[in-house]
PDB file of C-alpha atoms and ligand atoms in Angstrom:
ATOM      1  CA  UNK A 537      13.788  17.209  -7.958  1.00  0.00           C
ATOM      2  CA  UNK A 538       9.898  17.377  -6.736  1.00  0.00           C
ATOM      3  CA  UNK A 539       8.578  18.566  -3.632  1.00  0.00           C
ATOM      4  CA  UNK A 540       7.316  14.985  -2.466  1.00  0.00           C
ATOM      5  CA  UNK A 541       8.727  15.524   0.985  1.00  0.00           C
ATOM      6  CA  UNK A 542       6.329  17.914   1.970  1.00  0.00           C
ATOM      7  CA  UNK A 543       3.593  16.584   2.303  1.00  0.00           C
ATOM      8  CA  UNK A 544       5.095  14.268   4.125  1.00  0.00           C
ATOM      9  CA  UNK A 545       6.627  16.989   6.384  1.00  0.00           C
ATOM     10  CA  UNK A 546       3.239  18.845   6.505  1.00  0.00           C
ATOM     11  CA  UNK A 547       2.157  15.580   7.962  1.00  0.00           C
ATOM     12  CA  UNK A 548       4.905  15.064  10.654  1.00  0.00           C
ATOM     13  CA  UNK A 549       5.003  18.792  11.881  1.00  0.00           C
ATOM     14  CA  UNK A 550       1.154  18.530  11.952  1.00  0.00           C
ATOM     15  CA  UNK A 551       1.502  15.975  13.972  1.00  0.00           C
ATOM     16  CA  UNK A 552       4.180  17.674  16.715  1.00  0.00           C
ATOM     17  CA  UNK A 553       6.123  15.035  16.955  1.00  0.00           C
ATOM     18  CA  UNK A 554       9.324  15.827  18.753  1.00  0.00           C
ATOM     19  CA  UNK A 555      11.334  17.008  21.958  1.00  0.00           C
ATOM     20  CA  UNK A 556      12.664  13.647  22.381  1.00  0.00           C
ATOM     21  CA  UNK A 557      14.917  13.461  25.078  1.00  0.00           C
ATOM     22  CA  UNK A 558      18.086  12.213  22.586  1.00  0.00           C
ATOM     23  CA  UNK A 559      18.231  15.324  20.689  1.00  0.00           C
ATOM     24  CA  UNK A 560      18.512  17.896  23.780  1.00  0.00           C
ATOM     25  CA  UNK A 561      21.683  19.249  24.301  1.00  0.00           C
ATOM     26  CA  UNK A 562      23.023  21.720  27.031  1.00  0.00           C
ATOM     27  CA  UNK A 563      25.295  24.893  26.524  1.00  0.00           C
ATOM     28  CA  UNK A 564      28.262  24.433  27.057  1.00  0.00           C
ATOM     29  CA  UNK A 565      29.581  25.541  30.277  1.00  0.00           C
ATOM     30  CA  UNK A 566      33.174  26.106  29.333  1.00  0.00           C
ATOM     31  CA  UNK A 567      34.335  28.538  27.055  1.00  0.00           C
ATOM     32  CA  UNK A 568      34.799  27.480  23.351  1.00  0.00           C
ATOM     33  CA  UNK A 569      34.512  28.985  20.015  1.00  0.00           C
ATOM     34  CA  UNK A 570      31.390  30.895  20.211  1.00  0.00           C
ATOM     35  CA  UNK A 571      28.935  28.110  18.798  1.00  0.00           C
ATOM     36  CA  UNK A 572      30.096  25.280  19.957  1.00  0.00           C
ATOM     37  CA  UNK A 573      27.564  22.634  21.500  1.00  0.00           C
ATOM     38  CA  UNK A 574      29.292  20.109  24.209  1.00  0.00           C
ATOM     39  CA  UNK A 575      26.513  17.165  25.181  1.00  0.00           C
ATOM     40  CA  UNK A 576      23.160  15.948  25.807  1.00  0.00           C
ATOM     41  CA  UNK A 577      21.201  16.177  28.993  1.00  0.00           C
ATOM     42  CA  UNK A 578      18.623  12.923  27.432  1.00  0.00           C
ATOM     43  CA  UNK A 579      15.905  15.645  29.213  1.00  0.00           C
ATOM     44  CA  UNK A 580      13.011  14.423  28.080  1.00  0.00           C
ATOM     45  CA  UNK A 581      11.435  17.454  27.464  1.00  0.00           C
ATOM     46  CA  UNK A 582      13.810  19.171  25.087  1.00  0.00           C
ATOM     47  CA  UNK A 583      16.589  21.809  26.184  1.00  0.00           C
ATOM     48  CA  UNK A 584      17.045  23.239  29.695  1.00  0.00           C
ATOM     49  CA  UNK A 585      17.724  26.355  28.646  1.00  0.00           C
ATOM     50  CA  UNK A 586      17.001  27.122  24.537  1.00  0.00           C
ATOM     51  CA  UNK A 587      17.692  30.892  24.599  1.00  0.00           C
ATOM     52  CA  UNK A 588      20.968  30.049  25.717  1.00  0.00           C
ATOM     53  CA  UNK A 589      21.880  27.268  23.414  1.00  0.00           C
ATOM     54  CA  UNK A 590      20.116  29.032  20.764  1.00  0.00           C
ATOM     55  CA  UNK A 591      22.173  32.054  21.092  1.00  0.00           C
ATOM     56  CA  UNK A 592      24.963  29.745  20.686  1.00  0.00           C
ATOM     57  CA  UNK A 593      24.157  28.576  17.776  1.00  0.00           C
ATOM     58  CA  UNK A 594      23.799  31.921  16.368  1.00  0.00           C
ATOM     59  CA  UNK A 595      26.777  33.412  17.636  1.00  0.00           C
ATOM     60  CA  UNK A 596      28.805  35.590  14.797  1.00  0.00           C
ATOM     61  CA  UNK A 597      31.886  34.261  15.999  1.00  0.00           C
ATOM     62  CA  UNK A 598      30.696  31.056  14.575  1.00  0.00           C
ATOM     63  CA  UNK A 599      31.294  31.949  11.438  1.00  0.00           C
ATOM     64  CA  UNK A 600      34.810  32.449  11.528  1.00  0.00           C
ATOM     65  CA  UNK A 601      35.183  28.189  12.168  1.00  0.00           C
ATOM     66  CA  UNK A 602      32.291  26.945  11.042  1.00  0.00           C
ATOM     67  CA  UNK A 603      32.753  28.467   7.423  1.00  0.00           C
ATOM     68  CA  UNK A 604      29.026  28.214   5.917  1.00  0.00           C
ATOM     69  CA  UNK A 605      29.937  28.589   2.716  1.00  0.00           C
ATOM     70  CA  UNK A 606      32.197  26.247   2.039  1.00  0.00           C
ATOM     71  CA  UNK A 607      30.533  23.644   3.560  1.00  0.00           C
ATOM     72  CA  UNK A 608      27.405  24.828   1.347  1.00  0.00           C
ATOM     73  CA  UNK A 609      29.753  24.953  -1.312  1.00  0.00           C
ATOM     74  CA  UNK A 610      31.107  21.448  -1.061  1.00  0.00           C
ATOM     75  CA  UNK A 611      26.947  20.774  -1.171  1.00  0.00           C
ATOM     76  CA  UNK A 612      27.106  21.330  -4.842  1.00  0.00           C
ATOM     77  CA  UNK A 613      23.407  22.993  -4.396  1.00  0.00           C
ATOM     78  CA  UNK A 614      21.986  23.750  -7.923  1.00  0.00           C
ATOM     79  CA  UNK A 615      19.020  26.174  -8.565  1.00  0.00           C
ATOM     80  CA  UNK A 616      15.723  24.316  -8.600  1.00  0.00           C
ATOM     81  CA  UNK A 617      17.363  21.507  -6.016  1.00  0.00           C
ATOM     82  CA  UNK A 618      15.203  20.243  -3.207  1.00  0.00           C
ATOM     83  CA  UNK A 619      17.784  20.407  -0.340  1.00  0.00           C
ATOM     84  CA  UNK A 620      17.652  19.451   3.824  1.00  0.00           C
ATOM     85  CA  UNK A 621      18.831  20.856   6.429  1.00  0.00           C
ATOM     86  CA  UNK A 622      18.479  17.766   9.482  1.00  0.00           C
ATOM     87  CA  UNK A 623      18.856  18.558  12.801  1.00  0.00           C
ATOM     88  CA  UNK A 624      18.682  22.306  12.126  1.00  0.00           C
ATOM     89  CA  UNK A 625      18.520  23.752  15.026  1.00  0.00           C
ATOM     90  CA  UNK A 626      17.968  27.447  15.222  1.00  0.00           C
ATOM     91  CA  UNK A 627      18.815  27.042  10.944  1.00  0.00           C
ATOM     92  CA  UNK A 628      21.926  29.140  11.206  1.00  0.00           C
ATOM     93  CA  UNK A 629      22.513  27.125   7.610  1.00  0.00           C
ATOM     94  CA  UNK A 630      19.077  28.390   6.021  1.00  0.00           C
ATOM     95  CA  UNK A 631      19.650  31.103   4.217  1.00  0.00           C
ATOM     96  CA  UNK A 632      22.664  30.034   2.344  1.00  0.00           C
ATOM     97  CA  UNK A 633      21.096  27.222   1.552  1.00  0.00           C
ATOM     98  CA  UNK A 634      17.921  29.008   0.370  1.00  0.00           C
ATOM     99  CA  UNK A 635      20.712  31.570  -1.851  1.00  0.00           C
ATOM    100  CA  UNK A 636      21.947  27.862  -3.279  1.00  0.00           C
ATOM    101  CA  UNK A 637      18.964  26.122  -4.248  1.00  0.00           C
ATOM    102  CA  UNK A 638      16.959  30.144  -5.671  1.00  0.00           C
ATOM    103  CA  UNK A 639      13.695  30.942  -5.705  1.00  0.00           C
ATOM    104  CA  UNK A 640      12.892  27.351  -7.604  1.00  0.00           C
ATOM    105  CA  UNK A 641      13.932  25.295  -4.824  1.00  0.00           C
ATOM    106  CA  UNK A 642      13.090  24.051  -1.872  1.00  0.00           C
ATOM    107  CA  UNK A 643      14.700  24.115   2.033  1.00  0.00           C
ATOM    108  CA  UNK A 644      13.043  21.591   4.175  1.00  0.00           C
ATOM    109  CA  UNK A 645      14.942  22.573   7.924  1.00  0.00           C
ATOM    110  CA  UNK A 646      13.856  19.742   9.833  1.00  0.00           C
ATOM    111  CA  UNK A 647      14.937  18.994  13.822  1.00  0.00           C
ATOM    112  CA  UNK A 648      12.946  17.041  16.898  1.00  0.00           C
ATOM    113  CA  UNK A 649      12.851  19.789  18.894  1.00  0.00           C
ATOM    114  CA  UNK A 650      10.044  22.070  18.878  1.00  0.00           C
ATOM    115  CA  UNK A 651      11.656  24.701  20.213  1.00  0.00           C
ATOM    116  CA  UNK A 652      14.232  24.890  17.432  1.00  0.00           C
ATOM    117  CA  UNK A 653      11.851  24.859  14.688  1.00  0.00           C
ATOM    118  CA  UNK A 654       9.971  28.036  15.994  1.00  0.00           C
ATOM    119  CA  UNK A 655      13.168  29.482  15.727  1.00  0.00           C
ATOM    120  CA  UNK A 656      13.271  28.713  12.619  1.00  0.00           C
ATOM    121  CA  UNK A 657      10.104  29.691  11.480  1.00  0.00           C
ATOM    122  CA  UNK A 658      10.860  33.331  13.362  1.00  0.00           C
ATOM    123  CA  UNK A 659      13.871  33.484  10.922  1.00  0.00           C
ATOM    124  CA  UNK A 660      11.940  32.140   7.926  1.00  0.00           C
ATOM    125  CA  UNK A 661       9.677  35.141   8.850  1.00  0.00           C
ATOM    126  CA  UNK A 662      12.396  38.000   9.248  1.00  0.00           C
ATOM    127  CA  UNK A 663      14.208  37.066   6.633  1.00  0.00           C
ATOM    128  CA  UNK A 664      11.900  36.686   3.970  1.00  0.00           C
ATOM    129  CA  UNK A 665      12.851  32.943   3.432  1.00  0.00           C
ATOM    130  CA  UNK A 666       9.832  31.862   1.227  1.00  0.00           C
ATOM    131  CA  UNK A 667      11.272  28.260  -0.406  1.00  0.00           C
ATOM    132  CA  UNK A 668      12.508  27.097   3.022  1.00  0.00           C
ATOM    133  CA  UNK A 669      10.130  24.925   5.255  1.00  0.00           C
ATOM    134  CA  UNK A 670      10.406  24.378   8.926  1.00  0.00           C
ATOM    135  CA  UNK A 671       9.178  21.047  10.584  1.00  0.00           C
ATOM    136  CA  UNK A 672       9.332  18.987  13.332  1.00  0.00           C
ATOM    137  CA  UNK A 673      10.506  15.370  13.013  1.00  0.00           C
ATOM    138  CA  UNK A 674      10.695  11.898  14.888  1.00  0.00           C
ATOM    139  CA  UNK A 675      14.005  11.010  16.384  1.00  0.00           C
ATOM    140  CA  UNK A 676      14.102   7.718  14.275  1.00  0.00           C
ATOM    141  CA  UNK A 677      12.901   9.129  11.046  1.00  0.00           C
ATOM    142  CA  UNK A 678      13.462  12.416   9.028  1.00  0.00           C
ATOM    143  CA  UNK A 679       9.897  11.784   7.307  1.00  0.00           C
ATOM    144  CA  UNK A 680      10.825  11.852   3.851  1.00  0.00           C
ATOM    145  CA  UNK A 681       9.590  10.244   1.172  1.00  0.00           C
ATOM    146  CA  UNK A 682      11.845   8.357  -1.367  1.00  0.00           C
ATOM    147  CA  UNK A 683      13.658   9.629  -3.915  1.00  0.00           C
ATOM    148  CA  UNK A 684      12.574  13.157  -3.150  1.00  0.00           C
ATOM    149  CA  UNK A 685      15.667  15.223  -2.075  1.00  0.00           C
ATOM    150  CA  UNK A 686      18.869  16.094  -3.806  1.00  0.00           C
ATOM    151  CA  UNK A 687      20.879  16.992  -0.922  1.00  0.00           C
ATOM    152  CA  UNK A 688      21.109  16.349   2.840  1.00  0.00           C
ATOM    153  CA  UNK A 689      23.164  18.648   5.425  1.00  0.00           C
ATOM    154  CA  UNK A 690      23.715  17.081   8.469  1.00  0.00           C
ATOM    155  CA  UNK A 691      25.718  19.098  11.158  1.00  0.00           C
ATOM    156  CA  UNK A 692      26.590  18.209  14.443  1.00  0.00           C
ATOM    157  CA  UNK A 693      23.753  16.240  14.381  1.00  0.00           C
ATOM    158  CA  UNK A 694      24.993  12.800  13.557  1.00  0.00           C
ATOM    159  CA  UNK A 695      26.240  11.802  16.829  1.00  0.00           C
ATOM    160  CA  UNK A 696      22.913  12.447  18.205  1.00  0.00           C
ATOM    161  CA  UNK A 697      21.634   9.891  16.237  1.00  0.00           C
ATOM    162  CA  UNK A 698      20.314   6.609  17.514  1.00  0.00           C
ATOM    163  CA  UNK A 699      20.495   3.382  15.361  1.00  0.00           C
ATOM    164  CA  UNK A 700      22.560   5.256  12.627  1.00  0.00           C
ATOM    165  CA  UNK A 701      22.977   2.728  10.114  1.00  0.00           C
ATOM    166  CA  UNK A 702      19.350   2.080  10.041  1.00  0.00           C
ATOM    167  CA  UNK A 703      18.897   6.361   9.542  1.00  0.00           C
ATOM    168  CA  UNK A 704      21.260   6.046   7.383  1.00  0.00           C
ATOM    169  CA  UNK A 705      18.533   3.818   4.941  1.00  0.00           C
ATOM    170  CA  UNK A 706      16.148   6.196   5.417  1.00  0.00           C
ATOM    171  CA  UNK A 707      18.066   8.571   4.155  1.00  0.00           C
ATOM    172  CA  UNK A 708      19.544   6.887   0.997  1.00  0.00           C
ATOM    173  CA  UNK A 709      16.176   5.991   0.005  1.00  0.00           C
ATOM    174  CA  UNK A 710      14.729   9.424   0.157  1.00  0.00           C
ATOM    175  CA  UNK A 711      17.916  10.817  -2.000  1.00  0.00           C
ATOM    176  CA  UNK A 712      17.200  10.822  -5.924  1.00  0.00           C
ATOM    177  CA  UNK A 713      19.745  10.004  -8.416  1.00  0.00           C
ATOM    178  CA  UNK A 714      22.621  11.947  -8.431  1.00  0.00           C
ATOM    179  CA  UNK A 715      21.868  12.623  -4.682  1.00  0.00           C
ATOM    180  CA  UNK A 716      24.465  13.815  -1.780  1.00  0.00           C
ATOM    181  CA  UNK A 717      24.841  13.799   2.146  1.00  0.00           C
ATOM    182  CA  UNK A 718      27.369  15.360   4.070  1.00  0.00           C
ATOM    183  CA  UNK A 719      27.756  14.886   7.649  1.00  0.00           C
ATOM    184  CA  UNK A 720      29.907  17.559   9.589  1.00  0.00           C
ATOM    185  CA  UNK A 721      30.682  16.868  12.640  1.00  0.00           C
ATOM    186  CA  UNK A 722      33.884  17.311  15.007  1.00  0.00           C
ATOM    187  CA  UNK A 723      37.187  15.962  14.906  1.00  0.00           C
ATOM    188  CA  UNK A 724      38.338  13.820  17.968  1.00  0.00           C
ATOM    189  CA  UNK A 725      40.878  16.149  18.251  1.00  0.00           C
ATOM    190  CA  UNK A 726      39.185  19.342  18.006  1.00  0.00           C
ATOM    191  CA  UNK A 727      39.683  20.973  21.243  1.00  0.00           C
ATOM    192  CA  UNK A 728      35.901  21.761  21.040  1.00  0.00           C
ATOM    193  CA  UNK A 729      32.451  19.869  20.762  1.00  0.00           C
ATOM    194  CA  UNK A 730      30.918  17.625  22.648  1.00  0.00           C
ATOM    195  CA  UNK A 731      32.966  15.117  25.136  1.00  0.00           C
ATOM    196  CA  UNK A 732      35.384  12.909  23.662  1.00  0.00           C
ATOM    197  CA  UNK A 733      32.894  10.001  24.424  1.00  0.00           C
ATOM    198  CA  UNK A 734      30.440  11.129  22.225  1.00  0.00           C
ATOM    199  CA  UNK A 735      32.162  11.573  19.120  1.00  0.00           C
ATOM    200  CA  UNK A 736      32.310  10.067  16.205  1.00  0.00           C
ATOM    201  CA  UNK A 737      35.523   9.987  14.270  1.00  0.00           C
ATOM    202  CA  UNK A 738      35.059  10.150  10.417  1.00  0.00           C
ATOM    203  CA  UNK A 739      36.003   6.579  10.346  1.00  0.00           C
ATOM    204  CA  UNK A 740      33.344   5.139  11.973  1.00  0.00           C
ATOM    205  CA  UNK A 741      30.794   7.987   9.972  1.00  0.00           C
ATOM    206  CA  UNK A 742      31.923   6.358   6.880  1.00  0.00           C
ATOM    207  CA  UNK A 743      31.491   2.510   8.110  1.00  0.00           C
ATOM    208  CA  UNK A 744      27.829   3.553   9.290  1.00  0.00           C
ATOM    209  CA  UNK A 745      27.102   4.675   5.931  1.00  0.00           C
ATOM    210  CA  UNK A 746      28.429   2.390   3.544  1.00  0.00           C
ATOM    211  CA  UNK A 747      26.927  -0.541   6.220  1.00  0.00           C
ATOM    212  CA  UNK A 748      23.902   1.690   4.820  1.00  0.00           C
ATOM    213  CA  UNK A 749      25.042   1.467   1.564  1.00  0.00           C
ATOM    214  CA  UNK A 750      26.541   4.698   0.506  1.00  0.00           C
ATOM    215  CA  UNK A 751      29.834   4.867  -1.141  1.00  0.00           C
ATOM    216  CA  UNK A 752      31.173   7.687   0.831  1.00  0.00           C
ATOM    217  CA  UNK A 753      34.483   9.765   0.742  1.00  0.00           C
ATOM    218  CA  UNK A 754      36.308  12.069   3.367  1.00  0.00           C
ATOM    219  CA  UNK A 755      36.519  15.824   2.022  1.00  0.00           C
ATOM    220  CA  UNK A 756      39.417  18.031   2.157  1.00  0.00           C
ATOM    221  CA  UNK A 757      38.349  21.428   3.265  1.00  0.00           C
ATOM    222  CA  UNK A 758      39.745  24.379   5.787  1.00  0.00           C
ATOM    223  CA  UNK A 759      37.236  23.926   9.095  1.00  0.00           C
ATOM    224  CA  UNK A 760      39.645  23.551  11.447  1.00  0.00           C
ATOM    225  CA  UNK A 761      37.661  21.732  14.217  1.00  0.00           C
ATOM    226  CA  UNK A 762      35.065  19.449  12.191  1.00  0.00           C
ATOM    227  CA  UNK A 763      35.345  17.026   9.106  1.00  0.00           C
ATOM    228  CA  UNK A 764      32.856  16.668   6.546  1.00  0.00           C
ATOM    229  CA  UNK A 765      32.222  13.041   4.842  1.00  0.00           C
ATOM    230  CA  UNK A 766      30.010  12.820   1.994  1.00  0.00           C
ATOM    231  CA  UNK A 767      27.750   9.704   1.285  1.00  0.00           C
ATOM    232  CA  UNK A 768      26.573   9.256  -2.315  1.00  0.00           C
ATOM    233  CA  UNK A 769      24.566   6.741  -3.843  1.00  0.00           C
ATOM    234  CA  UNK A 770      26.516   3.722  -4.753  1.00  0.00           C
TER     235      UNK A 770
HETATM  236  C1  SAM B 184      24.250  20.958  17.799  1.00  0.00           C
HETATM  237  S1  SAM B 184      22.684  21.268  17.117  1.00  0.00           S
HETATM  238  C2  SAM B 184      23.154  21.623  15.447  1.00  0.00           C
HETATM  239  C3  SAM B 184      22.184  22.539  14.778  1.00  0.00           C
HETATM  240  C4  SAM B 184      22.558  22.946  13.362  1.00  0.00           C
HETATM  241  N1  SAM B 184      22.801  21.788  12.507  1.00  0.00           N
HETATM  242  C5  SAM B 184      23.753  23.835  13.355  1.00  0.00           C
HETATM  243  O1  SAM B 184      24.820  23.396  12.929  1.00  0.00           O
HETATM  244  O2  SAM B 184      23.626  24.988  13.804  1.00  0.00           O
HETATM  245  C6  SAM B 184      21.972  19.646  17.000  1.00  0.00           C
HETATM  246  C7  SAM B 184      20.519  19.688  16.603  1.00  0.00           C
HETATM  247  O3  SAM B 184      20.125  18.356  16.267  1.00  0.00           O
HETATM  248  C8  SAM B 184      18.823  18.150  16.724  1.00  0.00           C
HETATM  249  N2  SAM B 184      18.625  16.692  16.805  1.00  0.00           N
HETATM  250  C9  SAM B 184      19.033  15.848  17.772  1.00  0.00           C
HETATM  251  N3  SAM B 184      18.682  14.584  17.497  1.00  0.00           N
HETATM  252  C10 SAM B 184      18.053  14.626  16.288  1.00  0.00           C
HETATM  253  C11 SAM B 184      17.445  13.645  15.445  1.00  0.00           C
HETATM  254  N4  SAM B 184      17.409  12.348  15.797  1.00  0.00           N
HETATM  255  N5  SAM B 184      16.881  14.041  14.287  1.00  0.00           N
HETATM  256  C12 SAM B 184      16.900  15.341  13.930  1.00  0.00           C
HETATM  257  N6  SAM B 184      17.444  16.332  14.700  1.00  0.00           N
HETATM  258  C13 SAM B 184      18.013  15.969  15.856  1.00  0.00           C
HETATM  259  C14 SAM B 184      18.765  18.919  18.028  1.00  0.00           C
HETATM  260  O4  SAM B 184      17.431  19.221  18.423  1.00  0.00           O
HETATM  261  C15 SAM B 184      19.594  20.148  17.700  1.00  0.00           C
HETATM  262  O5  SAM B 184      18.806  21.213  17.238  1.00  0.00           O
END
């Protein structure tokens, strides 16, 4: 797939658009698997406390739930693939995603927070990352242009999301033929995540979508406290 989106993405981090209040979350204050995000402040000015939320994010423990590589395996990432990482945070999924898609393809880790995406771009840096691409995007839009991505990673992310089914467009029209998005997210169940009220059960992920016009699909996979749907094009 080509590398339309980044100009496009050049454009929007250029720009600095981002730190809406919608996408700021706190840490959580009660113990969960290390990782875990619980809710949104709606600060308007991105999160209270980053290190803290970033850390997180990052913690090893994660790894143990969260399971990176299946969920990067039920991607289907080829080499050459032009894949996105949205609402990336600190882009704890970069780097198997930049493995996935080799030296050929492109990462484009895109969140609204500012914050985040320095993070990234301090990671990008260590870790020698050279096809993945940090930016900074609107709340309402991920800034891509259409038909110019193969794949779309969305973790905990979706519930963040204002007007969904509208996104939703956005994002079918940037995917190319043959395209995929998976949205992980957590169960209703899961005894971690945010609070009850915000989630989303897979359900209603898969009505947004299709409303969208995806054909979409529940996965069976291990993670024991998220589900993953995937939306293809019809
Ligand atoms: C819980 S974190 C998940 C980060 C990453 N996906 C992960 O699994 O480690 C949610 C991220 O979504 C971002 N976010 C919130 N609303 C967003 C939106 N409308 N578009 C893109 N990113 C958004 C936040 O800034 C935050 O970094």
């Amino acid at each position: 797939m080509t590398l339309k989106a980044l100009p496009l993405l050049a454009l929007v981090t250029a720009l600095g658009v981002g730190c809406n209040g919608r996408s700021a979350e706190n840490p959580p204050k009660a113990a969960g698997p290390a990782g875990v995000h619980e809710h949104s402040t709606g600060s308007e000015h991105g999160f209270p406390d980053p290190q803290t939320y970033a850390d997180r994010l990052d913690d090893p423990g994660r790894d143990d739930w969260q399971m990176p590589e299946v969920v990067v395996e039920r991607l289907g990432c080829r080499p050459g693939m032009t894949v996105v990482d949205l609402g990336a945070g600190t882009g704890y999924f970069v780097g198997y995603l930049s493995e996935a898609v080799g030296r050929r393809g492109r990462v484009l880790a895109l969140d609204t927070d500012r914050s985040m995406v320095d993070r990234m771009d301090e990671r990008i840096e260590r870790d020698g990352l050279g096809n993945v691409k940090a930016g900074v995007i609107g709340a309402d839009d991920p800034g891509l242009a259409p038909g110019s991505v193969d794949r779309i990673l969305i973790v905990n992310t979706w519930h963040h999301i204002s007007n969904r089914v509208a996104y939703a467009e956005k994002l079918l029209a940037s995917l190319g033929r043959g395209g995929l998005l998976l949205i992980v997210d957590f169960t209703i169940e899961s005894p971690h995540g945010p609070p009850p009220q915000m989630r989303l059960t897979d359900d209603t992920v898969r009505r947004e979508l299709e409303a969208a016009g995806f054909a979409t699909e529940l996965l069976e996979q291990p993670l024991p406290y998220q589900y993953i749907v995937a939306g293809r094009l019809p």
